[in-house]
């Protein structure tokens, strides 16, 4: 989704901004631009498409300004054209914006009736017009932005430059993340930490409805009434190197291989092998009061939530409901203070999940979040956070965030199971022992990627794929299908295998590869029946099976084996070949694996 970088300091900043925007490329975008102060006025450079186009413009114009704002845009209002790219300049005011101005149509009509002429189709341009009116009325840049924002409804992270005030950027946020980077004699603004992490580790996370005046020698933070707020910088400890490809062709491939380490980091320090208990970072759940757990998430994180239902109901015998953020927030959900709402989000900024969290809190539920990005909005607004510690996930298609979410859910289910009494100490001991052994088994699966390669080559030209799973592996079928479609653009559907005969069986013919997740465990015989039904209709079957299952090979076209583990832990292994299959198919087809078309890493609009 859109990215913002800003700089005020002693150095010419075009390259600094471009470098920051490159580090945000992973969020997805379709045009880019910057505004740089030259003398006392800002000059705008913008281009459609990738940052290389903007880089070309910079090398032609050679701007020297030392105050500037840059932006990568992911189109929401208005097509992905140069004219709709940010910054938008009107009069003396240049603006970049992430989010959506909801009352833009009304404001635009009003401004047009007062003689304003618009040059783009965007909601963002409204802000430039409103601020410029305030500047013309004699207000300082800060007061002009405060005045304009009083009229704006919706979500925004904005940065504003005003001609005649070359030494400052005005930055503000509401429902979209924005951080300030504190340097020495220079300061930064960004929508996400990796953009400026190579420049400073000291960051101020702006809170909801806050504004900052950013100058080279300091930053002033205030609320939207102009009342000063004291915000101390936080030191970011993770390394910028963690956000580099480290010799892999794509971030996604690097992140797939990081999973054993990432899962170790999720579970480490949260387990007592002695008492067979797990800890969720100081968050205590009042078990006597707890009637229900409600998981809310989107996309891949929603698939983790579906696995979470099996885990929590199975190990703790607490009823669980799972919902999508976009559905939950609009259906006046029945939640109360006896519910625990658990949001799951890699980015911690997903608008629908955040809105669901706020709705549940309003209705009295306590909120625990399973989240990867430290200091993100969801993390900050939750009563407790179980950080997954996966490290920065740059590839748009989520991989290590997913398996670490699964590991965190196992921890949560053990925590609850020990407290409800449904999980006795001995069983918990066994489960924890198996969980601790899992990263090594994940590594084994990843090290045997060659078999996936052969399969990927065979089916890379297929038009459709079907993924089938049962029980705890049904969400893995959904996840396998999602991974394939988002990066290879092949149509893929995930289905609970038992539902096949109620519809999808009509799709099966000799051209349809069907991936069947069939590890040993309860439901194994049933899924073998489904497999035979596919074969009887000449579908091509790729099975994900347990090591040691020597029978399945004769019934299918291809088998990928994974270590034989207890059902609760199977998803952490069965998903790995599916991630690799999606990756290899996409790479063979030559798609943009890390930044697939139309997708954004962090979906901060609904
Ligand atoms: C798919 C993917 C998305 C995200 C979804 C939620 O690979 O990455 O489906 O899972 O947009 O994002 P988070 O987890 O950041 O809330």
XYZ file of C-alpha atoms and ligand atoms in Angstrom:
622
model
C 0.000 0.000 0.000
C 1.122 3.629 -0.299
C 4.441 4.630 1.247
C 5.678 7.957 2.614
C 9.200 9.225 3.269
C 10.191 12.747 4.281
C 13.498 14.438 5.102
C 14.600 17.774 6.614
C 18.300 18.312 7.120
C 21.530 19.662 5.688
C 21.876 17.264 2.719
C 20.295 17.268 -0.745
C 17.554 14.753 -0.163
C 16.266 13.433 -3.507
C 18.434 10.304 -3.261
C 17.613 9.860 0.438
C 13.898 9.924 -0.364
C 14.319 7.597 -3.338
C 16.281 5.141 -1.216
C 13.548 5.242 1.455
C 10.839 4.672 -1.151
C 12.771 1.690 -2.524
C 12.749 0.188 0.937
C 8.961 0.536 0.949
C 8.523 -0.951 -2.540
C 7.473 -4.227 -0.974
C 4.231 -2.616 0.167
C 3.084 -2.478 -3.460
C 2.488 0.679 -5.555
C 1.731 1.809 -9.067
C 3.150 5.340 -9.260
C 5.588 7.485 -7.314
C 6.651 11.059 -6.795
C 8.361 13.639 -4.641
C 8.193 17.305 -3.730
C 11.499 19.028 -3.008
C 12.028 22.544 -1.789
C 14.163 24.456 -4.304
C 14.865 27.937 -2.912
C 11.672 28.531 -0.967
C 9.214 26.713 -3.248
C 8.509 23.043 -3.738
C 8.982 21.404 -7.138
C 7.059 18.255 -7.964
C 8.416 15.225 -9.834
C 6.088 12.300 -10.469
C 5.858 9.247 -12.654
C 3.606 6.305 -13.330
C 4.967 2.796 -12.743
C 8.086 1.682 -10.959
C 10.618 3.801 -9.088
C 13.109 3.458 -11.939
C 10.912 5.943 -13.830
C 11.119 8.425 -10.966
C 14.878 7.834 -10.714
C 15.165 8.743 -14.416
C 13.320 12.018 -13.801
C 15.633 12.818 -10.901
C 18.716 12.287 -13.011
C 17.294 14.662 -15.655
C 16.292 17.410 -13.189
C 19.056 16.988 -10.566
C 17.156 18.628 -7.683
C 19.265 19.936 -4.824
C 16.617 20.637 -2.150
C 17.330 19.595 1.425
C 13.690 19.388 2.521
C 11.375 16.998 0.739
C 8.597 14.435 0.821
C 8.277 11.298 -1.312
C 5.457 8.874 -1.955
C 4.608 5.582 -3.606
C 0.911 5.353 -4.493
C -1.351 2.330 -4.662
C -4.419 3.567 -6.513
C -7.705 3.785 -4.624
C -9.440 6.956 -5.889
C -8.456 7.588 -9.488
C -6.430 5.528 -11.927
C -2.703 4.825 -11.475
C -1.594 7.704 -13.744
C 1.089 10.351 -13.352
C -1.539 13.027 -12.808
C -2.998 11.077 -9.872
C 0.429 10.306 -8.386
C 1.406 12.155 -5.195
C 2.503 14.777 -4.199
C -0.434 16.985 -5.134
C 0.334 20.667 -5.241
C -2.201 23.444 -5.108
C -1.198 27.075 -4.595
C 1.639 26.982 -2.084
C 0.881 23.568 -0.667
C 2.235 20.099 -1.569
C 0.752 16.984 0.032
C 1.410 13.247 0.148
C -1.213 11.038 1.737
C -1.863 7.411 2.691
C -5.455 6.444 3.437
C -8.841 7.579 2.178
C -10.613 10.896 2.709
C -14.187 9.715 3.079
C -15.956 13.064 2.674
C -13.887 14.033 -0.365
C -16.856 14.264 -2.775
C -18.679 16.756 -0.571
C -15.525 18.826 0.048
C -14.612 18.799 -3.622
C -18.054 20.046 -4.663
C -17.846 22.817 -2.070
C -14.343 23.858 -3.119
C -15.295 23.810 -6.816
C -18.280 26.026 -6.126
C -15.802 28.465 -4.539
C -13.738 28.526 -7.733
C -11.127 25.834 -7.005
C -9.958 23.848 -10.037
C -8.776 20.270 -9.509
C -6.140 18.629 -11.623
C -6.422 15.010 -10.415
C -9.132 12.461 -9.650
C -7.795 11.807 -6.157
C -9.285 12.368 -2.738
C -5.847 13.608 -1.598
C -5.851 16.774 -3.681
C -8.674 18.081 -1.449
C -6.160 18.386 1.396
C -3.831 20.606 -0.648
C -6.765 22.902 -1.486
C -8.004 23.090 2.088
C -4.546 23.814 3.501
C -3.868 26.416 0.834
C -7.081 28.256 1.759
C -5.856 28.380 5.350
C -2.399 29.604 4.284
C -4.021 32.330 2.173
C -5.985 33.346 5.267
C -2.622 34.049 6.946
C -2.192 30.928 9.094
C 1.200 29.362 9.797
C 1.845 25.970 8.073
C 1.071 24.110 11.311
C -2.168 26.010 11.959
C -3.155 25.721 8.308
C -2.887 21.913 8.453
C -4.684 21.761 11.805
C -7.473 23.903 10.344
C -7.775 21.779 7.204
C -7.827 18.500 9.111
C -10.800 19.664 11.140
C -12.823 19.398 7.938
C -11.488 16.046 6.804
C -13.107 12.699 7.654
C -11.471 9.356 7.007
C -8.080 7.789 7.346
C -4.865 9.604 6.707
C -1.156 9.800 7.196
C -0.107 13.029 5.514
C 2.988 15.109 4.997
C 2.709 18.706 3.864
C 5.223 21.233 2.508
C 4.290 24.898 2.305
C 6.121 27.295 -0.017
C 7.839 29.998 1.981
C 8.459 27.628 4.931
C 11.342 25.592 3.490
C 12.634 24.361 6.832
C 9.731 22.169 7.875
C 7.436 19.267 7.098
C 4.034 19.098 8.755
C 3.035 15.483 9.365
C -0.214 14.121 10.803
C -1.997 10.835 11.232
C -5.388 9.349 11.870
C -6.035 5.635 11.263
C -2.880 5.205 9.173
C 0.644 4.741 10.544
C 3.276 7.479 10.522
C 6.578 7.612 12.332
C 9.264 10.223 12.856
C 12.925 9.266 12.608
C 15.166 11.250 14.916
C 18.652 11.927 13.556
C 21.411 14.277 14.468
C 20.873 17.618 12.748
C 18.361 15.909 10.448
C 14.958 14.314 10.913
C 12.732 11.985 8.945
C 9.119 11.011 8.472
C 7.998 7.628 7.150
C 4.994 5.389 6.950
C 7.020 2.350 7.992
C 10.234 1.681 9.894
C 12.294 -0.027 7.122
C 12.146 3.165 4.998
C 14.578 5.002 7.267
C 16.154 2.313 9.411
C 19.491 2.689 7.631
C 19.490 6.376 8.685
C 18.344 6.203 12.293
C 17.140 3.693 14.856
C 15.387 6.250 17.034
C 11.746 6.517 16.103
C 8.750 8.389 17.463
C 5.499 6.548 16.711
C 2.825 9.190 16.212
C -0.420 8.222 17.926
C -3.924 8.621 16.537
C -4.885 12.218 15.711
C -1.458 13.690 16.272
C 0.477 16.226 14.260
C 4.203 16.901 14.163
C 6.232 19.838 12.961
C 9.472 18.312 11.733
C 12.548 20.544 11.400
C 16.242 19.670 11.077
C 16.908 20.628 14.687
C 13.924 18.940 16.318
C 10.337 17.755 16.194
C 7.276 19.120 17.979
C 4.323 16.770 18.506
C 0.797 17.911 19.348
C -2.787 16.690 19.200
C -5.120 17.975 16.511
C -6.219 20.803 18.810
C -2.617 22.000 18.857
C -2.003 20.902 22.473
C 1.646 19.745 22.909
C 2.175 16.031 23.511
C 5.339 14.502 24.919
C 6.472 11.557 22.783
C 9.796 9.914 23.497
C 11.715 8.147 20.727
C 11.939 4.347 20.877
C 15.076 2.538 19.761
C 14.461 -0.085 17.066
C 16.674 -3.060 17.689
C 16.199 -5.196 14.614
C 18.715 -4.876 11.895
C 18.256 -3.237 8.490
C 20.105 -6.294 7.126
C 17.098 -8.402 8.116
C 15.194 -6.523 5.464
C 17.696 -7.408 2.679
C 17.476 -10.427 0.362
C 20.606 -12.090 1.722
C 21.624 -13.821 -1.525
C 18.157 -15.171 -2.378
C 16.514 -14.366 -5.682
C 13.410 -13.026 -3.945
C 12.425 -11.881 -0.475
C 9.709 -14.523 -0.498
C 12.243 -17.311 -0.958
C 14.434 -15.885 1.780
C 11.451 -15.656 4.101
C 10.342 -19.218 3.322
C 13.778 -20.433 4.405
C 13.799 -18.253 7.508
C 10.797 -20.073 8.964
C 12.583 -22.546 11.252
C 14.501 -19.648 12.831
C 11.405 -17.472 13.002
C 9.317 -20.161 14.710
C 12.132 -20.729 17.211
C 12.045 -17.005 17.992
C 8.271 -17.135 18.489
C 8.331 -19.959 20.997
C 11.646 -19.243 22.713
C 11.315 -17.778 26.207
C 7.586 -18.428 26.319
C 7.686 -22.011 27.477
C 8.384 -23.565 30.822
C 9.401 -27.137 30.046
C 9.390 -27.770 33.798
C 5.790 -26.827 34.569
C 4.547 -27.503 31.020
C 3.097 -24.015 30.766
C 3.329 -21.245 28.221
C 3.348 -17.481 28.737
C 1.896 -14.740 26.650
C 4.079 -11.835 27.551
C 2.547 -10.802 30.832
C -1.014 -10.922 29.552
C -3.280 -12.779 31.955
C -6.616 -14.176 30.881
C -9.285 -14.433 33.578
C -10.217 -18.000 32.847
C -13.267 -18.129 35.154
C -14.796 -15.243 33.228
C -13.907 -16.491 29.749
C -16.869 -17.827 27.775
C -15.558 -17.637 24.239
C -12.556 -16.740 22.108
C -13.244 -14.747 18.944
C -10.499 -14.662 16.335
C -10.586 -11.839 13.804
C -8.151 -11.423 10.925
C -7.856 -11.012 7.150
C -6.260 -13.030 4.339
C -3.464 -15.363 5.354
C -3.841 -14.301 8.983
C -7.479 -15.419 8.765
C -6.284 -18.852 7.700
C -4.083 -18.924 10.804
C -7.174 -18.021 12.832
C -9.046 -21.000 11.349
C -6.211 -23.265 12.519
C -6.438 -21.467 15.892
C -10.045 -22.627 16.250
C -8.965 -26.275 16.005
C -6.162 -25.675 18.485
C -8.066 -23.749 21.136
C -11.233 -25.839 20.957
C -9.216 -29.051 20.840
C -6.680 -28.323 23.568
C -8.582 -25.948 25.854
C -12.214 -26.905 25.123
C -13.170 -23.220 24.949
C -15.689 -22.317 22.222
C -14.132 -20.345 19.382
C -15.585 -18.177 16.670
C -13.540 -17.004 13.695
C -14.406 -14.011 11.560
C -12.966 -11.840 8.845
C -12.246 -8.267 9.904
C -14.289 -6.887 7.003
C -17.356 -8.921 8.047
C -17.070 -8.589 11.799
C -16.883 -4.804 11.845
C -20.146 -4.281 9.973
C -22.453 -6.889 11.454
C -23.033 -5.435 14.906
C -21.314 -8.481 16.408
C -22.435 -10.050 19.657
C -19.415 -9.566 21.917
C -19.211 -8.899 25.606
C -16.731 -8.672 28.441
C -16.755 -12.461 28.814
C -15.215 -12.801 25.338
C -11.552 -12.647 24.496
C -11.025 -11.114 21.086
C -7.804 -12.247 19.439
C -6.769 -10.278 16.378
C -4.106 -11.778 14.168
C -2.123 -9.473 11.905
C 1.374 -9.491 10.468
C 1.503 -5.759 9.822
C -0.631 -4.639 12.745
C -2.073 -1.998 10.438
C -4.798 -3.834 8.498
C -7.736 -1.413 8.505
C -10.498 -4.034 8.769
C -8.808 -5.926 11.605
C -8.148 -2.673 13.438
C -11.763 -1.577 13.063
C -12.922 -4.968 14.410
C -10.589 -4.585 17.394
C -12.043 -1.158 18.193
C -15.603 -2.416 17.826
C -14.945 -5.335 20.201
C -13.253 -3.057 22.743
C -16.181 -0.680 22.576
C -18.415 -3.600 23.472
C -16.283 -4.497 26.468
C -14.167 -7.437 25.202
C -10.522 -7.690 26.139
C -8.213 -7.841 23.153
C -5.088 -9.888 22.679
C -3.221 -9.495 19.408
C -0.886 -11.862 17.648
C 1.196 -9.443 15.666
C 4.573 -9.199 13.973
C 5.268 -5.482 13.731
C 6.354 -4.004 17.044
C 4.708 -0.681 17.842
C 2.054 -1.067 15.105
C -1.386 0.399 15.683
C -3.079 -2.938 16.418
C -0.331 -3.810 18.892
C -0.653 -0.473 20.632
C -4.419 -0.571 20.904
C -4.596 -4.133 22.273
C -4.709 -5.043 25.953
C -1.965 -7.602 25.348
C 0.313 -8.543 22.453
C 1.918 -11.815 21.565
C 4.601 -10.686 19.147
C 5.560 -13.346 16.617
C 9.167 -12.076 16.245
C 9.319 -13.251 12.623
C 11.434 -10.207 11.663
C 10.463 -7.923 8.780
C 8.395 -9.692 6.141
C 8.978 -7.941 2.841
C 7.510 -10.337 0.239
C 3.881 -9.381 -0.245
C 2.837 -13.034 -0.028
C 2.953 -13.939 3.622
C 5.007 -16.999 4.614
C 7.021 -16.728 7.822
C 4.383 -14.464 9.340
C 1.888 -17.314 8.873
C 3.920 -20.120 10.438
C 4.910 -17.916 13.357
C 1.247 -17.047 13.878
C 0.537 -20.787 13.983
C 3.279 -21.267 16.565
C 1.879 -18.404 18.648
C -1.560 -20.015 18.465
C -0.160 -23.300 19.772
C 1.285 -21.326 22.713
C -2.072 -19.655 23.313
C -3.970 -22.954 23.130
C -1.573 -24.551 25.642
C -1.900 -21.509 27.907
C -5.685 -21.781 27.837
C -5.724 -25.574 28.053
C -3.559 -25.591 31.167
C -5.827 -23.042 32.811
C -9.142 -24.642 31.874
C -7.706 -27.978 32.972
C -8.498 -29.572 29.606
C -4.785 -30.140 29.020
C -3.073 -32.082 31.777
C 0.566 -31.573 32.631
C 1.792 -34.749 31.004
C 0.023 -34.112 27.696
C 1.264 -30.505 27.744
C 4.824 -31.780 28.344
C 4.591 -34.036 25.311
C 3.125 -31.298 23.150
C 5.784 -28.785 24.193
C 8.506 -31.344 23.480
C 7.101 -31.865 19.981
C 6.748 -28.121 19.440
C 10.384 -27.558 20.340
C 11.422 -30.237 17.822
C 9.399 -28.645 15.048
C 11.857 -26.025 13.681
C 14.340 -28.795 12.847
C 11.594 -30.747 11.056
C 10.582 -27.614 9.148
C 14.170 -27.260 8.021
C 14.163 -30.857 6.772
C 11.100 -30.154 4.618
C 12.617 -26.964 3.224
C 15.923 -28.663 2.469
C 14.127 -31.190 0.259
C 12.687 -28.573 -2.073
C 13.933 -30.353 -5.226
C 10.867 -32.619 -5.422
C 8.632 -29.540 -5.414
C 10.649 -28.172 -8.299
C 9.827 -31.108 -10.558
C 6.116 -30.779 -9.759
C 6.164 -27.026 -10.307
C 7.645 -27.503 -13.779
C 4.998 -30.056 -14.680
C 2.060 -27.873 -13.708
C 3.312 -24.315 -14.264
C 1.050 -23.905 -17.307
C -2.117 -25.187 -15.628
C -5.103 -22.847 -15.714
C -6.670 -23.862 -12.412
C -5.696 -25.711 -9.253
C -7.831 -27.257 -6.533
C -6.531 -27.680 -2.965
C -8.257 -30.070 -0.584
C -7.752 -30.648 3.118
C -9.691 -31.827 6.145
C -9.851 -30.760 9.766
C -6.869 -28.721 10.866
C -5.413 -29.014 7.354
C -8.468 -27.504 5.681
C -7.219 -23.928 6.363
C -3.899 -25.049 4.877
C -5.722 -25.917 1.649
C -7.114 -22.368 1.660
C -3.668 -20.952 2.316
C -2.012 -23.061 -0.406
C -4.581 -21.839 -2.930
C -4.199 -18.210 -1.825
C -0.399 -18.367 -2.138
C -0.597 -19.793 -5.648
C -3.162 -17.350 -6.964
C -1.618 -14.222 -5.523
C 1.847 -14.713 -6.947
C 1.361 -16.899 -10.059
C -2.065 -15.494 -11.080
C -3.300 -19.054 -11.630
C -6.863 -19.502 -10.466
C -6.847 -21.747 -7.393
C -9.498 -22.792 -4.911
C -9.134 -24.287 -1.479
C -11.899 -26.564 -0.257
C -12.681 -28.807 2.683
C -12.276 -32.226 1.078
C -15.642 -33.450 2.393
C -17.369 -30.687 0.450
C -15.890 -31.746 -2.867
C -18.819 -33.820 -3.920
C -21.170 -30.908 -3.221
C -19.860 -28.898 -6.154
C -16.156 -28.670 -7.044
C -16.081 -32.284 -8.262
C -17.650 -30.930 -11.453
C -14.339 -29.170 -12.214
C -12.252 -32.308 -12.223
C -10.801 -33.561 -15.483
C -7.375 -34.577 -16.763
C -6.223 -30.939 -16.846
C -6.885 -30.128 -13.203
C -4.050 -30.542 -10.712
C -5.529 -31.296 -7.283
C -3.314 -30.827 -4.243
C -4.525 -33.060 -1.427
C -3.191 -32.555 2.074
C -3.287 -36.050 3.512
C -1.017 -36.542 6.514
C -1.737 -39.411 8.887
C -4.243 -38.835 11.652
C -7.987 -38.808 12.104
C -9.721 -38.228 8.804
C -6.918 -39.952 6.852
C -9.191 -42.690 5.467
C -11.778 -40.132 4.477
C -9.295 -38.058 2.557
C -8.002 -41.158 0.806
C -11.594 -41.685 -0.357
C -11.640 -38.133 -1.722
C -8.347 -38.772 -3.436
C -9.772 -41.845 -5.176
C -12.768 -39.821 -6.299
C -10.434 -37.319 -7.959
C -8.401 -40.081 -9.602
C -11.558 -41.763 -10.899
C -12.250 -38.550 -12.846
C -8.690 -38.407 -14.171
C -7.664 -35.424 -12.061
C -3.927 -35.144 -11.403
C -3.213 -35.635 -7.716
C -0.312 -34.121 -5.778
C -0.412 -35.432 -2.211
C 1.225 -33.958 0.867
C 1.668 -37.060 3.005
C 3.392 -38.258 6.161
C 6.829 -39.757 5.915
C 6.483 -43.523 6.134
C 3.158 -43.593 4.306
C 4.250 -45.965 1.579
C 0.789 -46.757 0.265
C -0.274 -43.338 -0.900
C 2.408 -43.179 -3.622
C 0.669 -45.783 -5.763
C -2.598 -43.825 -5.697
C -1.356 -40.390 -6.814
C 0.762 -38.696 -9.456
C 3.168 -37.009 -7.040
C 3.848 -37.188 -3.321
C 5.671 -34.718 -1.126
C 6.460 -36.202 2.257
C 6.657 -34.312 5.536
C 7.690 -35.667 8.946
C 4.934 -37.499 10.788
C 3.877 -35.226 13.644
C 0.804 -34.926 15.858
C -2.211 -33.262 14.141
C -1.944 -29.997 16.140
C 1.471 -29.328 14.636
C 0.878 -30.635 11.102
C -0.100 -27.246 9.578
C 3.379 -25.881 10.338
C 4.818 -28.589 8.084
C 2.115 -29.198 5.465
C 2.038 -25.528 4.470
C 5.761 -25.458 3.603
C 5.615 -27.476 0.334
C 2.599 -25.401 -0.699
C 4.523 -22.145 -0.213
C 7.423 -23.573 -2.201
C 5.138 -24.855 -4.943
C 3.506 -21.436 -5.309
C 6.910 -19.754 -5.317
C 8.420 -22.071 -7.933
C 5.379 -21.936 -10.228
C 5.371 -18.117 -10.054
C 9.095 -17.921 -10.695
C 8.823 -20.249 -13.705
C 5.989 -18.093 -15.054
C 8.165 -15.010 -14.536
C 5.761 -12.975 -12.416
C 6.818 -10.262 -9.986
C 6.988 -12.635 -7.012
C 7.717 -10.099 -4.280
C 5.322 -7.444 -5.527
C 2.477 -9.208 -7.303
C 0.165 -7.012 -9.332
C -2.648 -5.186 -7.528
C -1.549 -6.383 -4.088
C -0.240 -4.429 -1.139
C 1.698 -5.634 1.862
C -0.152 -3.634 4.407
C -3.811 -2.992 3.626
C -4.495 0.227 5.489
C -7.739 0.999 3.647
C -10.942 -1.002 3.969
C -1.449 -13.001 1.684
C -1.323 -11.847 2.557
C -2.571 -11.123 2.939
C -2.490 -10.688 4.414
C -3.709 -9.832 4.789
C -3.705 -9.470 6.248
O -0.206 -13.588 1.438
O -0.262 -11.462 2.948
O -3.712 -11.908 2.703
O -2.430 -11.834 5.211
O -3.719 -8.672 4.010
O -2.567 -8.761 6.588
P -2.057 -8.632 8.075
O -1.657 -9.986 8.544
O -0.904 -7.690 7.997
O -3.196 -8.086 8.877
